[in-house]
XYZ file of C-alpha atoms in Angstrom:
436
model
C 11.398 -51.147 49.243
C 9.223 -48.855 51.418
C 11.323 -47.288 54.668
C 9.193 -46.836 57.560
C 10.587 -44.956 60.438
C 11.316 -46.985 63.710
C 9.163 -46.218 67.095
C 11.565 -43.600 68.802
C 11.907 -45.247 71.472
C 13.686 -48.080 69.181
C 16.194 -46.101 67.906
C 17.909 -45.480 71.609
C 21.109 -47.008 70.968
C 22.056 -44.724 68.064
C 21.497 -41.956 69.800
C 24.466 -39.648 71.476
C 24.154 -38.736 75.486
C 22.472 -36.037 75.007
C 19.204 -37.790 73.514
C 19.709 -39.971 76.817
C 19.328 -37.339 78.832
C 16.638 -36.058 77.367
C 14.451 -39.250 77.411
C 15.485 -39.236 80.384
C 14.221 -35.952 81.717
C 10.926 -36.876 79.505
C 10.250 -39.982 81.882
C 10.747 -42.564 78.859
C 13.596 -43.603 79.951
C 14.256 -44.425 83.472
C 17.290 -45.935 85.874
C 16.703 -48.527 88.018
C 18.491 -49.402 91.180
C 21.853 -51.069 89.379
C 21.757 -47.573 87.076
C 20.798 -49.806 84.689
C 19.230 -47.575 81.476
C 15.239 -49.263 81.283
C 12.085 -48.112 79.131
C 9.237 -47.169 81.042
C 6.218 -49.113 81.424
C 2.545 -47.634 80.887
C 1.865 -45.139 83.792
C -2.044 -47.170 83.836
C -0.125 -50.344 85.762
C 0.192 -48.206 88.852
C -3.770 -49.073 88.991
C -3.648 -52.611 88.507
C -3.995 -54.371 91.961
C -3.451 -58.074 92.707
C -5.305 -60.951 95.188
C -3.445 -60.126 97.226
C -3.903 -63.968 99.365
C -1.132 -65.076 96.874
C 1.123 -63.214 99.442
C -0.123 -64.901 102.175
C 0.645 -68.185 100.393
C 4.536 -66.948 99.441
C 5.008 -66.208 103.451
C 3.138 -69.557 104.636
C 5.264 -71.624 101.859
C 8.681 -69.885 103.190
C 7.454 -71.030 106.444
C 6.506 -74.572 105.609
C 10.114 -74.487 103.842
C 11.433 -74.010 107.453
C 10.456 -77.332 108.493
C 7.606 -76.359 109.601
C 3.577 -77.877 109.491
C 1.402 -75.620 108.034
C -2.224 -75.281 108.191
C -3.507 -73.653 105.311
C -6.390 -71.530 105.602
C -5.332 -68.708 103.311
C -6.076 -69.526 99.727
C -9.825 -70.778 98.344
C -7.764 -73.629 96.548
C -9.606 -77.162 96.645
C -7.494 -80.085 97.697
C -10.294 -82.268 96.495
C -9.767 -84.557 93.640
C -11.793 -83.583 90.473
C -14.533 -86.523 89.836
C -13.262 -89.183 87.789
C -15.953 -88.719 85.066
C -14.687 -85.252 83.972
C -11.158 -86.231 83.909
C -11.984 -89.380 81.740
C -13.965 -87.354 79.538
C -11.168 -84.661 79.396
C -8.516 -87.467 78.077
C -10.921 -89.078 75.937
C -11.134 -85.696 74.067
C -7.515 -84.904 73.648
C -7.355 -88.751 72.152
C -10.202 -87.755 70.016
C -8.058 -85.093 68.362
C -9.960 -81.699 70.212
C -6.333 -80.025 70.582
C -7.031 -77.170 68.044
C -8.980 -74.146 67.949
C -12.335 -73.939 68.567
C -14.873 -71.066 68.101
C -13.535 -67.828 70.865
C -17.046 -67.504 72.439
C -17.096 -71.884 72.878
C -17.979 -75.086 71.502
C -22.178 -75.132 70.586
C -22.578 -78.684 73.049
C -20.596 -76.683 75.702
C -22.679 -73.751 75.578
C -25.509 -75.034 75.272
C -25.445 -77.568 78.217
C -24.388 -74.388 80.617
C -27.692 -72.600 79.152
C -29.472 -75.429 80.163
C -27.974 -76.268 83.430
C -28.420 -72.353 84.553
C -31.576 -71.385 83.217
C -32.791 -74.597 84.948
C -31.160 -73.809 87.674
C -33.274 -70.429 88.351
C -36.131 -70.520 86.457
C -34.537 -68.452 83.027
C -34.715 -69.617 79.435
C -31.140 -68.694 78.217
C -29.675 -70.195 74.498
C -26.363 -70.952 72.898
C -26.147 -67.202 71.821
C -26.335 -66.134 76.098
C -23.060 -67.842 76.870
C -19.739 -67.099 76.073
C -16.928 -69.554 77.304
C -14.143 -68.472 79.430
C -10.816 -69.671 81.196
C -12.293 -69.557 83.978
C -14.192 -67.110 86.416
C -12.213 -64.342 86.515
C -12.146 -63.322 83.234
C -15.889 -62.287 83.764
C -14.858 -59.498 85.666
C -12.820 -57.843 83.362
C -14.467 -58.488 80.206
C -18.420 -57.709 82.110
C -16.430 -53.714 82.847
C -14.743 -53.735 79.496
C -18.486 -54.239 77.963
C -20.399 -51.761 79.655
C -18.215 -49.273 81.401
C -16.799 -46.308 79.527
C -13.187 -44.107 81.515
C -14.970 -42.225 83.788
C -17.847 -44.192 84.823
C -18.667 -45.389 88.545
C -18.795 -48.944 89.543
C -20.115 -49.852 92.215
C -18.726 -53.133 94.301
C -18.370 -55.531 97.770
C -15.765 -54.357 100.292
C -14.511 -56.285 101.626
C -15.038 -58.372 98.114
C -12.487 -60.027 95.894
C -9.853 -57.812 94.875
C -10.121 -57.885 91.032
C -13.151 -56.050 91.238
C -11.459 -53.005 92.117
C -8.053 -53.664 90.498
C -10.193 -54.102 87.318
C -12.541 -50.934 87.445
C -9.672 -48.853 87.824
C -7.066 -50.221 85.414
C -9.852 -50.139 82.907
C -10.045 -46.083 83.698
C -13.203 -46.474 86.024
C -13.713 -45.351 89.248
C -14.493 -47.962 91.884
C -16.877 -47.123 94.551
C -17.104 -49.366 97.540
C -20.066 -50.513 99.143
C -19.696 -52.339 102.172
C -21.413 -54.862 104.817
C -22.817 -54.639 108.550
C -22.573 -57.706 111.308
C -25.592 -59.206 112.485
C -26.058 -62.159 114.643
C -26.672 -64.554 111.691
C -23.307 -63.438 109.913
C -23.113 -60.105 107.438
C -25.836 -58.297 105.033
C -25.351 -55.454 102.643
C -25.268 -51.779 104.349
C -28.282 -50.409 101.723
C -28.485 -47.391 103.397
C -24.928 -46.442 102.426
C -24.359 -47.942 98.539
C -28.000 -46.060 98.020
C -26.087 -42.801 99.048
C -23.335 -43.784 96.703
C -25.158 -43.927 93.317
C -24.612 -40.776 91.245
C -25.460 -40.029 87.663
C -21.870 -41.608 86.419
C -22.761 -44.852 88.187
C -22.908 -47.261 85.162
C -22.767 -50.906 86.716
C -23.121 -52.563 89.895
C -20.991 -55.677 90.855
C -22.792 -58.178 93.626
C -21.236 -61.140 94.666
C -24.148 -62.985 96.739
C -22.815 -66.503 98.518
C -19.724 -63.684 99.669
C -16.048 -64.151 99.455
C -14.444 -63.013 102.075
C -17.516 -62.748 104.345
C -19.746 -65.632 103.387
C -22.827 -63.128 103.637
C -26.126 -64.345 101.894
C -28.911 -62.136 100.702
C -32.558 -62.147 101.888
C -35.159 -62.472 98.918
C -36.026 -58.609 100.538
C -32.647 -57.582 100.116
C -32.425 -59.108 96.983
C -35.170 -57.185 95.450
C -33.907 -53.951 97.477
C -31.107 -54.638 95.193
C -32.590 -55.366 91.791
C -35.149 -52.384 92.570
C -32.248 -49.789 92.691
C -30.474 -51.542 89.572
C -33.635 -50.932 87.805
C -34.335 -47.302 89.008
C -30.972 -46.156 87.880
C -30.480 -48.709 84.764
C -27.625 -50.594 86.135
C -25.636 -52.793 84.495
C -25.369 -55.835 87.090
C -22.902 -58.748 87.252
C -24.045 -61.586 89.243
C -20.857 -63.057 90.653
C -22.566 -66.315 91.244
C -19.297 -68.646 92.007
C -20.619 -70.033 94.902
C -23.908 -70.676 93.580
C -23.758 -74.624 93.897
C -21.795 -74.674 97.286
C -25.027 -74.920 99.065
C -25.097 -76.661 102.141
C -28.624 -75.615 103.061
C -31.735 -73.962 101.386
C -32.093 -73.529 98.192
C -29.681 -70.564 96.188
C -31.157 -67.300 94.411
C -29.682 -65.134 91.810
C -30.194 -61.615 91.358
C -30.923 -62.730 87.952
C -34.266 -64.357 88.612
C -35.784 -61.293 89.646
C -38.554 -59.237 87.236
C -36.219 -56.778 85.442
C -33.313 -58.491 85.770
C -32.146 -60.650 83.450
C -31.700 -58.379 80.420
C -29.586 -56.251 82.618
C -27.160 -58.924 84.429
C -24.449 -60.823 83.671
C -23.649 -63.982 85.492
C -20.047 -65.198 86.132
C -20.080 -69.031 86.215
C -17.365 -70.829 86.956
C -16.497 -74.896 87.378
C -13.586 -74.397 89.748
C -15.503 -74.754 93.127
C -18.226 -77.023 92.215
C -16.481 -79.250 90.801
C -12.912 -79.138 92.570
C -11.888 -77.374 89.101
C -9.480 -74.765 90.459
C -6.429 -75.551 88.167
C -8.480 -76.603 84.665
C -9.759 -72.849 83.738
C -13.130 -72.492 83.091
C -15.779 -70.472 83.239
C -18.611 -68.560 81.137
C -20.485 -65.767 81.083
C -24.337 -65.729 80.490
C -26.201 -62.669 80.115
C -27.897 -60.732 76.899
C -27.355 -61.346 73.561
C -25.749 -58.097 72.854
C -23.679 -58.099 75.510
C -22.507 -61.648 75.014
C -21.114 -60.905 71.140
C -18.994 -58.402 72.926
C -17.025 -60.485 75.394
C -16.996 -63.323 72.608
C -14.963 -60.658 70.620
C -12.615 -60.040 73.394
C -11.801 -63.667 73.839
C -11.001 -63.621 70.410
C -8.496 -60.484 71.272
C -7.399 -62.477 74.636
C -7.190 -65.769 74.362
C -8.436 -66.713 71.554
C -10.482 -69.511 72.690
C -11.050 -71.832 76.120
C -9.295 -74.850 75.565
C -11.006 -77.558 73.362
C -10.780 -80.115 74.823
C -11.347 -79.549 78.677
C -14.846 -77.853 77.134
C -15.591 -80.921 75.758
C -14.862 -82.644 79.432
C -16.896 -80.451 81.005
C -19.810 -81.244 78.971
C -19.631 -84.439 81.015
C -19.533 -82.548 84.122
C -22.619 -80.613 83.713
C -24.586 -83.506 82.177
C -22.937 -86.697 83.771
C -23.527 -87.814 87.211
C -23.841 -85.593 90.225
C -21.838 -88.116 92.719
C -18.334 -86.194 92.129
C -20.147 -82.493 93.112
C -22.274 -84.277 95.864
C -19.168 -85.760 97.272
C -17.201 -82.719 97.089
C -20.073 -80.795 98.928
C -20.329 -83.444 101.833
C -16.254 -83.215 102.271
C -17.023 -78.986 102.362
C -19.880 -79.191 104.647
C -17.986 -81.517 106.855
C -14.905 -78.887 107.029
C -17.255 -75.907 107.545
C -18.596 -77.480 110.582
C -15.101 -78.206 112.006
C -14.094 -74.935 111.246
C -17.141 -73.387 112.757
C -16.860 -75.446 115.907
C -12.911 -74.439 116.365
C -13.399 -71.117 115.906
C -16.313 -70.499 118.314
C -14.551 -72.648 121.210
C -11.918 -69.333 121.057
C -12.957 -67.153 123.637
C -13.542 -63.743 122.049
C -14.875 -65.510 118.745
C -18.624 -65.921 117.870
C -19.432 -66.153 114.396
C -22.627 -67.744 112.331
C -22.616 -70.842 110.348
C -22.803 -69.668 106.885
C -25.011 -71.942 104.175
C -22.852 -71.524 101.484
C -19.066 -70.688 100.395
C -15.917 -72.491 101.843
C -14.927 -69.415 103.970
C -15.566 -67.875 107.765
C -15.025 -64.575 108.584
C -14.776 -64.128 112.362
C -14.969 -61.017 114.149
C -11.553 -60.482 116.044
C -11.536 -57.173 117.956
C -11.626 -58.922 121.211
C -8.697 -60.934 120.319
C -6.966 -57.581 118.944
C -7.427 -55.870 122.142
C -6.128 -59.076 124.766
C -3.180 -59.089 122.850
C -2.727 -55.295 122.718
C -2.070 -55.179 118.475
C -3.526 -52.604 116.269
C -3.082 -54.075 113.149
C -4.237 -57.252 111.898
C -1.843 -57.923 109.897
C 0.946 -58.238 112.799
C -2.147 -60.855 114.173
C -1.606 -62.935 111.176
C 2.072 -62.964 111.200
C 1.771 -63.912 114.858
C -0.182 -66.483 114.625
C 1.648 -68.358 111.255
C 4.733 -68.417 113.565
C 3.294 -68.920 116.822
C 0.950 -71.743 115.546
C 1.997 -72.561 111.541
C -1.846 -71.855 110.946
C -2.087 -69.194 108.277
C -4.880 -67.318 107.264
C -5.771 -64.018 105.164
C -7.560 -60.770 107.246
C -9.574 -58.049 105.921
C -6.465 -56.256 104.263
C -6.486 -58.691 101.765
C -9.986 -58.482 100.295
C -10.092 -54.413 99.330
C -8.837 -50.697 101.172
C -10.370 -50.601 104.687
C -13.483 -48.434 104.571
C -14.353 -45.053 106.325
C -15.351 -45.853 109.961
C -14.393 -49.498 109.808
C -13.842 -50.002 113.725
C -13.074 -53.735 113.776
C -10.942 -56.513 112.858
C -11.537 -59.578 110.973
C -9.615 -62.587 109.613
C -10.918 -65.058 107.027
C -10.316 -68.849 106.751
C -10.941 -70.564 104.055
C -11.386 -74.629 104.918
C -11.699 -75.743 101.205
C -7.743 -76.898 101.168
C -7.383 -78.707 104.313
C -8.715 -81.877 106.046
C -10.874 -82.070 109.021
C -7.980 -83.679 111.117
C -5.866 -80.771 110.287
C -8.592 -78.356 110.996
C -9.296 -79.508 114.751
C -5.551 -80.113 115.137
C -5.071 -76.072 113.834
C -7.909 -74.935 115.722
C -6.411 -76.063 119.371
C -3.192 -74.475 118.408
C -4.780 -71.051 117.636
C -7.089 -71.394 120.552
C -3.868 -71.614 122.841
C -2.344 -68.740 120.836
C -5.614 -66.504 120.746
C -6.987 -66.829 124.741
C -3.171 -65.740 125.427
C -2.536 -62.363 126.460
């Protein structure tokens, strides 16, 4: 029989001291804080961040574990039932035998019915062969910079934005560059001036995440196609982060991907977890070209496999079934947002805009900063969870601060929390906030 030699660092335990020092010295073997002997881990997780609101959920749950009432404005969770339809559709399938593998870029009805329902959507012919299936959202992220962004490259992305974006570009070997937003009146729009100043011949891809989480910020068609015109000028890879496309409480939604020019370069991440109170179920797709499509199939088949069969074959129902589960779930949303909106702006020292989509609010609070004589938001957040039990996440959480950032913001997120809870939070932080 063929010998073949060990991995070196298997072979530890027949080794003499000296070898352990050695390894030692080498960094492949480290101690940790029991001087227990340990093998190192790759040096590339140091760049691998986290969302970083599942912290703010550990410290509101220790809380709550206190004996204590929490209102939970932290974490975009839905505490909304998923409509009945899907779920009977969903057990139907797994008594119908769909508990096996299915193809890694999605069952044909699944894909197809997502082609339908977002080309429909915004005025695109897409196929079978433009979606790929995926457990959920987030996967998009990585899999859209593993497809079209070589080490080195420059991505360009929100901050404040979802945190993945950034943990992913640089895990991947990328460099993430930060584009950020200004405050108007009407709530928050992209700062063009500076993400035009921060294109440079390695940028490879631009990530925009229109209907915005944290800030709720919704393009204008003109800075849409400010947008799509600089995508095009410096052949841009673009991922439409389109989560939020369906929580529309007003208007009708755009996508980048509509525009002349754009839909051979973007990919859009589509997920079922907000529209239709999906969080915990996993899934998602991505739609984009052809080309690019085959590649993230591949991946899933190096990931995951494949999306579970049967909950694809659920949410077939969900896209093509009736529309009183997502209409219902919108109405409860609205309903929150406007309780949230109301509470916030009774505080003095908070004004903020009613956004049209999203579940989340974003309010300025400098003012508030200042009464209470804090300079860091963070300390305002811990305040508040023990002062008042209502927790929420702040700008820290959603990406580093930027260069020149002068004020303070917090972000509540009413998707997990009824409207009696909301006004019953909101008087408590009032009290808490107008305090010196």
């Amino acid at each position: 029989m063929e010998h073949r030699e060990l991995s070196p660092r298997l072979k530890l335990f027949k080794r003499p001291i000296t070898a352990y020092l050695a390894l030692l010295q080498s960094g492949l073997l480290m101690v940790n804080n029991d001087n227990e002997l340990f093998m190192q881990l790759a040096k590339q997780l140091s760049k691998l961040g986290t969302e970083t609101a599942f912290a703010v959920s550990a410290a509101a749950a220790d809380w709550a574990a206190k004996g204590n009432k929490v209102y939970p404005f932290h974490l975009g969770d839905i505490n909304i039932a998923t409509p009945e339809n899907i779920v009977e559709a969903t057990i139907k399938a797994i008594g119908d035998g769909y508990t096996g593998y299915c193809p890694g870029g999605g069952v044909a009805e699944l894909r197809d019915a997502i082609a339908r329902d977002v080309g429909s959507k915004r005025g695109l012919s897409y196929s079978t062969e433009n979606v790929s299936i995926q457990p959920g959202g987030k996967p998009v992220i990585g899999k859209f910079i593993a497809t079209v962004m070589d080490a080195g490259d420059e991505v360009l992305y929100p901050n404040p934005g979802y945190p993945i974006y950034e943990s992913q570009i640089e895990y991947q070997g990328g460099t993430a560059v930060a584009y950020g937003y200004i405050e108007t009146d009407t709530g928050f729009e992209l700062d063009m001036d500076a993400l035009k100043a921060s294109i440079t011949p390695k940028t490879k891809a631009l990530i925009y995440n229109n209907y915005q989480n944290p800030n709720g910020a919704q393009s204008s068609r003109a800075e849409m196609e400010a947008l799509a015109e600089l995508a095009i000028k410096h052949d841009l890879w673009v991922l439409a982060d389109d989560a939020y496309y369906e929580v529309q409480y007003s208007g009708e939604p755009m996508s980048i991907a509509n525009l002349p020019g754009m839909q051979e370069r973007t990919i859009i991440l589509y997920t079922c977890s907000k529209r239709f109170a999906m969080t915990g179920w996993r899934l998602g797709a991505a739609i984009g070209p052809v080309a690019a499509i085959e590649i993230i199939n591949k991946l899933n088949t190096n990931a995951e496999s494949c999306t579970p069969h049967f909950i694809q074959r659920g949410m077939v129902e969900a896209i093509e079934g009736s529309t009183s589960g997502p209409d219902h779930i919108l109405n409860v949303l609205r309903d929150r947002r406007d309780a949230c909106i109301a509470g916030l702006n009774a505080i003095d020292g908070i004004n903020v805009a009613t956004p049209d989509s999203t579940f989340y609010v974003f309010p300025n609070v400098t003012a508030i900063m200042q009464r209470k004589g804090l300079t860091d938001v963070n300390q305002l957040m811990t305040e508040a969870l023990h002062q008042t039990s209502v927790s929420f996440c702040t700008r820290k959480h959603f990406g580093r601060p930027l260069a020149g950032e002068k004020n303070d913001y917090i972000r509540f997120a009413y998707s997990g929390i009824e409207v009696a809870d909301i006004n019953e939070g909101m008087a408590k932080l009032k009290t808490y906030f107008e305090s010196p």
